[in-house]
Amino acid sequence: MKKLVLKGGVFSAVILCICACIVKLSMTEPYRATIARWTKCEEFMDESGMLPCFEQAGTPDGTTRLIIGDSICRQMFGDLKQFNPQVSIQATNAALMITGQYLLAAEYLECHPDATDIFLVMHPMPLTRTFDTEWGYRYAVMTYVETDTLGFLDQNTIDAMASVYGSFFMRKNVVHMIEDSPILRKLCLSYIALKRSDYVQESPFEIADQYVKKLYDLCEEHQVSLHLYPAPVSESFREQAGALAGEYGTTWMSGVYPDFFDDIFYYPDEWSEDLSHFSGEHASREALNGIIREAYAHTALLDSLCLDEEVFP
């Protein structure tokens, strides 16, 4: 019996060593891609794309205005960097959440003492986004940890994230291992999707209200103007947006930005294949410029931008 137990222990130890070696190789170039292919983890190789935005926001570059927001914001404004040398355009995606937008703006303010304006452009649905088990860990938590900004969030937010993902998976060394190894990333994200539950807000704008206010206060401290604008919304979301407008009226945000829902630019569903991002002819630079002019007419955002090769205002 003892020999059987001993053999079982040795066998288990050998298997663990082999698994550890495979994981180690999956974190090491040039073996990373090969191991990912063998273990069917290739889809977990891609970078999140958030880190370059934080790196740029934290780099003094002479800009005085910052545009941040979701992927719709990125689609509309991302290509305008070449015409707007005084504007830093660091739009990301909805999964970064409003907490991530706050951290990104805070990074920018820390490194740009001459900043004058921050423009936050968000679709009303992502503005209600919570910590979910589909994208929240990959794009939000891992980004906060990797950029060393997690500690700038309020404790109740950190507790909310821990309740969804587990505090173990929010440790810096663990996050870096998961980021570097497609095997560990696949295992971790699969575990979260299967075994954990989304954070449930007390109201649709619970997290957004907290962090828009924090960003507003931070901007005031730096003598910077914070502007909150809605991203364009397809007609299919009109009813949902209308329902959210009532909830919005109870928030702190509504006192400072009362016209957020009234200013929504609604466009035909045919303009978008996924009912969120523009597609086809409506995704061309010329078409997007027209949408920007119509959606943000008479706003500080439009006044701050060049949409073509004109001289920057």
CSV table of C-alpha atoms in Angstrom, one decimal:
chain,number,residue,atom,x,y,z
A,1,MET,CA,0.0,0.0,0.0
A,2,LYS,CA,2.8,2.4,0.9
A,3,LYS,CA,4.6,1.6,-2.3
A,4,LEU,CA,1.4,2.3,-4.3
A,5,VAL,CA,1.0,5.7,-2.5
A,6,LEU,CA,4.6,6.5,-3.1
A,7,LYS,CA,4.4,5.6,-6.8
A,8,GLY,CA,1.2,7.7,-7.0
A,9,GLY,CA,3.0,10.6,-5.4
A,10,VAL,CA,6.0,10.4,-7.7
A,11,PHE,CA,3.7,10.1,-10.7
A,12,SER,CA,1.8,13.2,-9.6
A,13,ALA,CA,5.0,15.1,-9.0
A,14,VAL,CA,6.2,14.2,-12.5
A,15,ILE,CA,3.0,15.3,-14.1
A,16,LEU,CA,3.0,18.6,-12.2
A,17,CYS,CA,6.6,19.2,-13.3
A,18,ILE,CA,5.7,18.5,-16.9
A,19,CYS,CA,2.7,20.9,-16.6
A,20,ALA,CA,4.9,23.5,-15.0
A,21,CYS,CA,7.5,23.2,-17.8
A,22,ILE,CA,4.8,23.5,-20.4
A,23,VAL,CA,3.3,26.6,-18.7
A,24,LYS,CA,6.8,28.1,-18.4
A,25,LEU,CA,7.5,27.5,-22.1
A,26,SER,CA,4.1,29.1,-22.9
A,27,MET,CA,5.4,32.3,-21.3
A,28,THR,CA,8.7,32.3,-23.2
A,29,GLU,CA,9.5,33.3,-26.7
A,30,PRO,CA,9.9,31.7,-29.2
A,31,TYR,CA,8.0,28.8,-27.8
A,32,ARG,CA,4.9,30.8,-26.8
A,33,ALA,CA,3.1,30.6,-30.1
A,34,THR,CA,3.9,26.9,-30.6
A,35,ILE,CA,2.7,25.9,-27.2
A,36,ALA,CA,-0.5,27.9,-27.8
A,37,ARG,CA,-1.1,26.1,-31.0
A,38,TRP,CA,-0.5,22.7,-29.5
A,39,THR,CA,-2.9,23.5,-26.6
A,40,LYS,CA,-5.5,25.2,-28.8
A,41,CYS,CA,-5.0,28.5,-27.0
A,42,GLU,CA,-4.2,30.7,-30.0
A,43,GLU,CA,-7.2,32.9,-29.5
A,44,PHE,CA,-5.8,33.9,-26.1
A,45,MET,CA,-2.5,35.2,-27.6
A,46,ASP,CA,-3.7,38.7,-28.4
A,47,GLU,CA,-2.9,41.7,-26.4
A,48,SER,CA,-5.8,43.6,-24.9
A,49,GLY,CA,-4.7,46.8,-26.6
A,50,MET,CA,-5.3,48.9,-23.5
A,51,LEU,CA,-1.7,49.3,-22.2
A,52,PRO,CA,-0.5,51.5,-25.1
A,53,CYS,CA,-3.3,54.0,-24.3
A,54,PHE,CA,-2.1,54.2,-20.7
A,55,GLU,CA,1.5,54.5,-21.8
A,56,GLN,CA,0.6,57.4,-24.1
A,57,ALA,CA,-1.6,59.1,-21.6
A,58,GLY,CA,1.3,59.0,-19.1
A,59,THR,CA,3.8,60.5,-21.6
A,60,PRO,CA,4.2,64.3,-21.8
A,61,ASP,CA,3.6,65.1,-25.4
A,62,GLY,CA,2.5,68.7,-25.5
A,63,THR,CA,-1.2,68.0,-25.9
A,64,THR,CA,-3.7,69.9,-23.7
A,65,ARG,CA,-6.9,68.0,-24.5
A,66,LEU,CA,-7.8,64.4,-24.0
A,67,ILE,CA,-10.6,62.3,-25.7
A,68,ILE,CA,-11.5,59.1,-24.0
A,69,GLY,CA,-14.4,56.7,-24.3
A,70,ASP,CA,-15.6,53.4,-25.7
A,71,SER,CA,-15.0,51.7,-29.1
A,72,ILE,CA,-17.6,53.9,-30.8
A,73,CYS,CA,-15.7,56.9,-29.7
A,74,ARG,CA,-12.5,55.3,-30.9
A,75,GLN,CA,-14.0,54.6,-34.3
A,76,MET,CA,-15.2,58.2,-34.7
A,77,PHE,CA,-12.1,60.0,-33.4
A,78,GLY,CA,-9.2,57.6,-33.6
A,79,ASP,CA,-8.0,58.6,-37.1
A,80,LEU,CA,-8.1,62.3,-36.3
A,81,LYS,CA,-4.8,62.3,-34.4
A,82,GLN,CA,-2.9,63.3,-37.5
A,83,PHE,CA,-4.9,66.5,-37.8
A,84,ASN,CA,-5.0,67.4,-34.1
A,85,PRO,CA,-1.5,67.6,-32.6
A,86,GLN,CA,-2.8,69.3,-29.4
A,87,VAL,CA,-5.4,66.5,-28.7
A,88,SER,CA,-4.5,63.2,-27.2
A,89,ILE,CA,-7.1,60.6,-28.5
A,90,GLN,CA,-7.0,57.5,-26.2
A,91,ALA,CA,-10.4,56.0,-26.7
A,92,THR,CA,-10.5,52.3,-25.7
A,93,ASN,CA,-13.6,50.1,-25.4
A,94,ALA,CA,-16.6,49.6,-23.2
A,95,ALA,CA,-15.0,46.6,-21.3
A,96,LEU,CA,-12.4,49.0,-19.8
A,97,MET,CA,-15.5,50.4,-17.9
A,98,ILE,CA,-15.9,53.9,-16.5
A,99,THR,CA,-13.5,53.0,-13.7
A,100,GLY,CA,-10.8,52.5,-16.4
A,101,GLN,CA,-11.7,55.7,-18.1
A,102,TYR,CA,-11.2,57.5,-14.8
A,103,LEU,CA,-7.8,55.9,-14.3
A,104,LEU,CA,-6.8,56.7,-17.9
A,105,ALA,CA,-7.8,60.4,-17.4
A,106,ALA,CA,-6.0,60.5,-14.0
A,107,GLU,CA,-2.8,59.3,-15.7
A,108,TYR,CA,-3.1,62.0,-18.3
A,109,LEU,CA,-3.7,64.8,-15.8
A,110,GLU,CA,-0.7,63.7,-13.8
A,111,CYS,CA,1.6,64.0,-16.8
A,112,HIS,CA,0.1,67.0,-18.5
A,113,PRO,CA,0.1,70.1,-16.3
A,114,ASP,CA,-1.1,72.3,-19.1
A,115,ALA,CA,-4.2,70.3,-19.8
A,116,THR,CA,-7.4,72.3,-20.4
A,117,ASP,CA,-10.1,69.8,-21.3
A,118,ILE,CA,-11.1,66.1,-21.0
A,119,PHE,CA,-13.8,64.8,-23.3
A,120,LEU,CA,-15.5,61.6,-22.2
A,121,VAL,CA,-17.7,60.1,-25.0
A,122,MET,CA,-19.7,57.0,-24.0
A,123,HIS,CA,-22.7,55.1,-25.4
A,124,PRO,CA,-25.4,55.1,-22.7
A,125,MET,CA,-25.4,51.3,-22.5
A,126,PRO,CA,-21.6,51.0,-21.7
A,127,LEU,CA,-22.0,53.8,-19.2
A,128,THR,CA,-24.1,51.3,-17.1
A,129,ARG,CA,-21.6,48.5,-17.5
A,130,THR,CA,-20.6,46.5,-14.4
A,131,PHE,CA,-17.9,44.0,-13.7
A,132,ASP,CA,-18.9,41.0,-15.7
A,133,THR,CA,-17.5,37.5,-16.3
A,134,GLU,CA,-17.2,37.9,-20.0
A,135,TRP,CA,-14.9,40.8,-20.6
A,136,GLY,CA,-14.4,42.5,-17.3
A,137,TYR,CA,-11.4,40.6,-16.0
A,138,ARG,CA,-9.4,40.6,-19.3
A,139,TYR,CA,-9.9,44.2,-20.2
A,140,ALA,CA,-10.6,45.9,-16.9
A,141,VAL,CA,-9.0,44.2,-13.9
A,142,MET,CA,-5.9,43.0,-15.7
A,143,THR,CA,-5.3,46.4,-17.2
A,144,TYR,CA,-5.7,48.1,-13.8
A,145,VAL,CA,-3.2,45.8,-12.3
A,146,GLU,CA,-0.7,45.9,-15.1
A,147,THR,CA,-0.7,49.7,-15.2
A,148,ASP,CA,-0.3,49.9,-11.4
A,149,THR,CA,-3.4,52.0,-11.1
A,150,LEU,CA,-5.7,49.6,-9.2
A,151,GLY,CA,-4.9,51.3,-5.9
A,152,PHE,CA,-6.4,54.6,-7.1
A,153,LEU,CA,-9.9,53.1,-7.2
A,154,ASP,CA,-12.1,53.3,-4.1
A,155,GLN,CA,-12.1,50.4,-1.7
A,156,ASN,CA,-15.8,49.5,-2.4
A,157,THR,CA,-14.9,49.1,-6.1
A,158,ILE,CA,-11.9,46.9,-5.3
A,159,ASP,CA,-14.2,44.8,-3.1
A,160,ALA,CA,-16.8,44.6,-5.9
A,161,MET,CA,-14.1,43.3,-8.3
A,162,ALA,CA,-12.9,40.8,-5.7
A,163,SER,CA,-16.4,39.5,-5.2
A,164,VAL,CA,-16.6,38.7,-8.9
A,165,TYR,CA,-13.1,37.5,-9.8
A,166,GLY,CA,-11.5,36.6,-6.5
A,167,SER,CA,-8.7,38.6,-4.8
A,168,PHE,CA,-6.2,35.9,-5.8
A,169,PHE,CA,-6.7,36.8,-9.4
A,170,MET,CA,-6.1,40.4,-8.7
A,171,ARG,CA,-2.6,39.9,-7.4
A,172,LYS,CA,0.1,41.5,-9.6
A,173,ASN,CA,2.3,38.5,-10.0
A,174,VAL,CA,-0.7,36.3,-10.8
A,175,VAL,CA,-2.1,38.8,-13.3
A,176,HIS,CA,1.3,38.9,-15.1
A,177,MET,CA,1.5,35.2,-15.3
A,178,ILE,CA,-2.0,35.0,-16.8
A,179,GLU,CA,-1.2,37.7,-19.3
A,180,ASP,CA,2.1,36.1,-20.4
A,181,SER,CA,0.7,32.5,-20.7
A,182,PRO,CA,-2.1,31.8,-23.2
A,183,ILE,CA,-2.7,28.5,-21.3
A,184,LEU,CA,-3.2,30.2,-18.0
A,185,ARG,CA,-5.3,32.9,-19.6
A,186,LYS,CA,-7.6,30.3,-21.1
A,187,LEU,CA,-7.9,28.4,-17.9
A,188,CYS,CA,-8.5,31.6,-15.8
A,189,LEU,CA,-11.1,33.1,-18.1
A,190,SER,CA,-12.9,29.8,-18.5
A,191,TYR,CA,-13.1,29.4,-14.7
A,192,ILE,CA,-14.4,32.9,-14.3
A,193,ALA,CA,-17.0,32.5,-17.0
A,194,LEU,CA,-18.2,29.1,-15.6
A,195,LYS,CA,-17.9,29.6,-11.8
A,196,ARG,CA,-18.3,33.3,-11.0
A,197,SER,CA,-21.2,35.8,-11.3
A,198,ASP,CA,-21.4,39.4,-12.5
A,199,TYR,CA,-21.4,42.2,-10.0
A,200,VAL,CA,-25.0,43.5,-9.7
A,201,GLN,CA,-25.4,47.2,-9.3
A,202,GLU,CA,-28.0,48.8,-7.0
A,203,SER,CA,-28.9,51.1,-9.8
A,204,PRO,CA,-27.9,51.2,-13.5
A,205,PHE,CA,-25.5,54.1,-13.0
A,206,GLU,CA,-24.1,53.2,-9.6
A,207,ILE,CA,-20.5,52.8,-10.7
A,208,ALA,CA,-20.7,55.5,-13.4
A,209,ASP,CA,-22.1,58.1,-11.1
A,210,GLN,CA,-19.3,57.4,-8.5
A,211,TYR,CA,-16.5,57.7,-11.0
A,212,VAL,CA,-17.7,60.5,-13.2
A,213,LYS,CA,-18.0,62.5,-10.0
A,214,LYS,CA,-14.5,61.4,-9.0
A,215,LEU,CA,-13.2,62.5,-12.4
A,216,TYR,CA,-15.1,65.8,-12.2
A,217,ASP,CA,-13.6,66.6,-8.8
A,218,LEU,CA,-10.1,65.6,-10.1
A,219,CYS,CA,-10.5,67.8,-13.1
A,220,GLU,CA,-11.5,70.7,-10.9
A,221,GLU,CA,-8.5,70.1,-8.7
A,222,HIS,CA,-6.3,70.5,-11.9
A,223,GLN,CA,-8.4,73.4,-13.2
A,224,VAL,CA,-9.5,71.3,-16.2
A,225,SER,CA,-13.0,71.1,-17.8
A,226,LEU,CA,-14.6,67.7,-17.9
A,227,HIS,CA,-17.1,67.2,-20.8
A,228,LEU,CA,-19.5,64.2,-20.9
A,229,TYR,CA,-21.1,63.4,-24.3
A,230,PRO,CA,-23.1,60.5,-25.5
A,231,ALA,CA,-21.8,58.4,-28.4
A,232,PRO,CA,-24.3,58.0,-31.3
A,233,VAL,CA,-27.0,55.4,-30.7
A,234,SER,CA,-28.8,53.2,-33.3
A,235,GLU,CA,-32.6,53.4,-33.4
A,236,SER,CA,-32.8,49.8,-32.0
A,237,PHE,CA,-31.5,51.2,-28.7
A,238,ARG,CA,-33.9,54.2,-28.5
A,239,GLU,CA,-36.4,52.5,-26.2
A,240,GLN,CA,-33.7,51.2,-23.8
A,241,ALA,CA,-32.1,54.7,-23.8
A,242,GLY,CA,-35.4,56.2,-23.0
A,243,ALA,CA,-35.9,53.9,-20.0
A,244,LEU,CA,-32.4,54.7,-18.8
A,245,ALA,CA,-33.1,58.4,-19.0
A,246,GLY,CA,-35.4,58.2,-16.0
A,247,GLU,CA,-32.8,56.4,-13.9
A,248,TYR,CA,-30.2,58.9,-15.0
A,249,GLY,CA,-32.3,61.7,-13.6
A,250,THR,CA,-31.7,60.5,-10.1
A,251,THR,CA,-27.9,60.6,-10.4
A,252,TRP,CA,-25.3,63.2,-9.4
A,253,MET,CA,-24.3,63.3,-13.1
A,254,SER,CA,-27.7,64.6,-14.2
A,255,GLY,CA,-27.2,67.7,-12.1
A,256,VAL,CA,-23.9,68.6,-14.0
A,257,TYR,CA,-24.7,67.0,-17.3
A,258,PRO,CA,-28.5,67.3,-17.5
A,259,ASP,CA,-28.7,67.1,-21.3
A,260,PHE,CA,-26.8,63.8,-21.8
A,261,PHE,CA,-29.8,61.8,-23.0
A,262,ASP,CA,-31.4,64.7,-24.8
A,263,ASP,CA,-28.3,65.2,-26.8
A,264,ILE,CA,-28.1,61.6,-28.2
A,265,PHE,CA,-27.8,61.4,-31.9
A,266,TYR,CA,-29.9,58.5,-33.2
A,267,TYR,CA,-29.0,56.9,-36.5
A,268,PRO,CA,-30.8,54.3,-38.7
A,269,ASP,CA,-30.0,50.7,-37.9
A,270,GLU,CA,-28.9,50.2,-41.5
A,271,TRP,CA,-25.8,52.2,-40.8
A,272,SER,CA,-24.4,49.5,-38.6
A,273,GLU,CA,-23.9,45.8,-38.9
A,274,ASP,CA,-23.7,45.2,-35.1
A,275,LEU,CA,-26.1,48.1,-34.2
A,276,SER,CA,-23.2,49.8,-32.3
A,277,HIS,CA,-20.3,50.6,-34.7
A,278,PHE,CA,-20.7,52.2,-38.1
A,279,SER,CA,-20.1,50.0,-41.1
A,280,GLY,CA,-19.9,50.1,-44.9
A,281,GLU,CA,-20.0,53.6,-46.5
A,282,HIS,CA,-21.0,55.1,-43.1
A,283,ALA,CA,-17.6,54.0,-41.6
A,284,SER,CA,-15.6,56.1,-44.1
A,285,ARG,CA,-13.7,59.1,-42.7
A,286,GLU,CA,-15.9,61.5,-44.7
A,287,ALA,CA,-19.1,59.9,-43.4
A,288,LEU,CA,-17.8,59.9,-39.8
A,289,ASN,CA,-16.8,63.5,-40.0
A,290,GLY,CA,-20.4,64.3,-41.1
A,291,ILE,CA,-21.7,62.3,-38.1
A,292,ILE,CA,-19.4,64.1,-35.7
A,293,ARG,CA,-20.5,67.5,-37.1
A,294,GLU,CA,-24.2,66.6,-36.6
A,295,ALA,CA,-23.9,64.7,-33.3
A,296,TYR,CA,-21.7,67.4,-31.6
A,297,ALA,CA,-22.8,70.6,-33.2
A,298,HIS,CA,-22.2,73.7,-31.1
A,299,THR,CA,-20.2,71.7,-28.5
A,300,ALA,CA,-16.7,72.3,-27.0
A,301,LEU,CA,-15.7,68.9,-28.5
A,302,LEU,CA,-16.4,69.9,-32.1
A,303,ASP,CA,-14.8,73.3,-31.5
A,304,SER,CA,-11.7,71.6,-30.3
A,305,LEU,CA,-11.2,69.4,-33.3
A,306,CYS,CA,-10.1,69.6,-36.9
A,307,LEU,CA,-11.8,67.0,-39.0
A,308,ASP,CA,-9.5,67.3,-42.0
A,309,GLU,CA,-6.3,69.0,-43.0
A,310,GLU,CA,-7.4,72.5,-41.8
A,311,VAL,CA,-5.1,74.4,-39.4
A,312,PHE,CA,-5.8,73.3,-35.8
A,313,PRO,CA,-8.0,75.9,-34.1
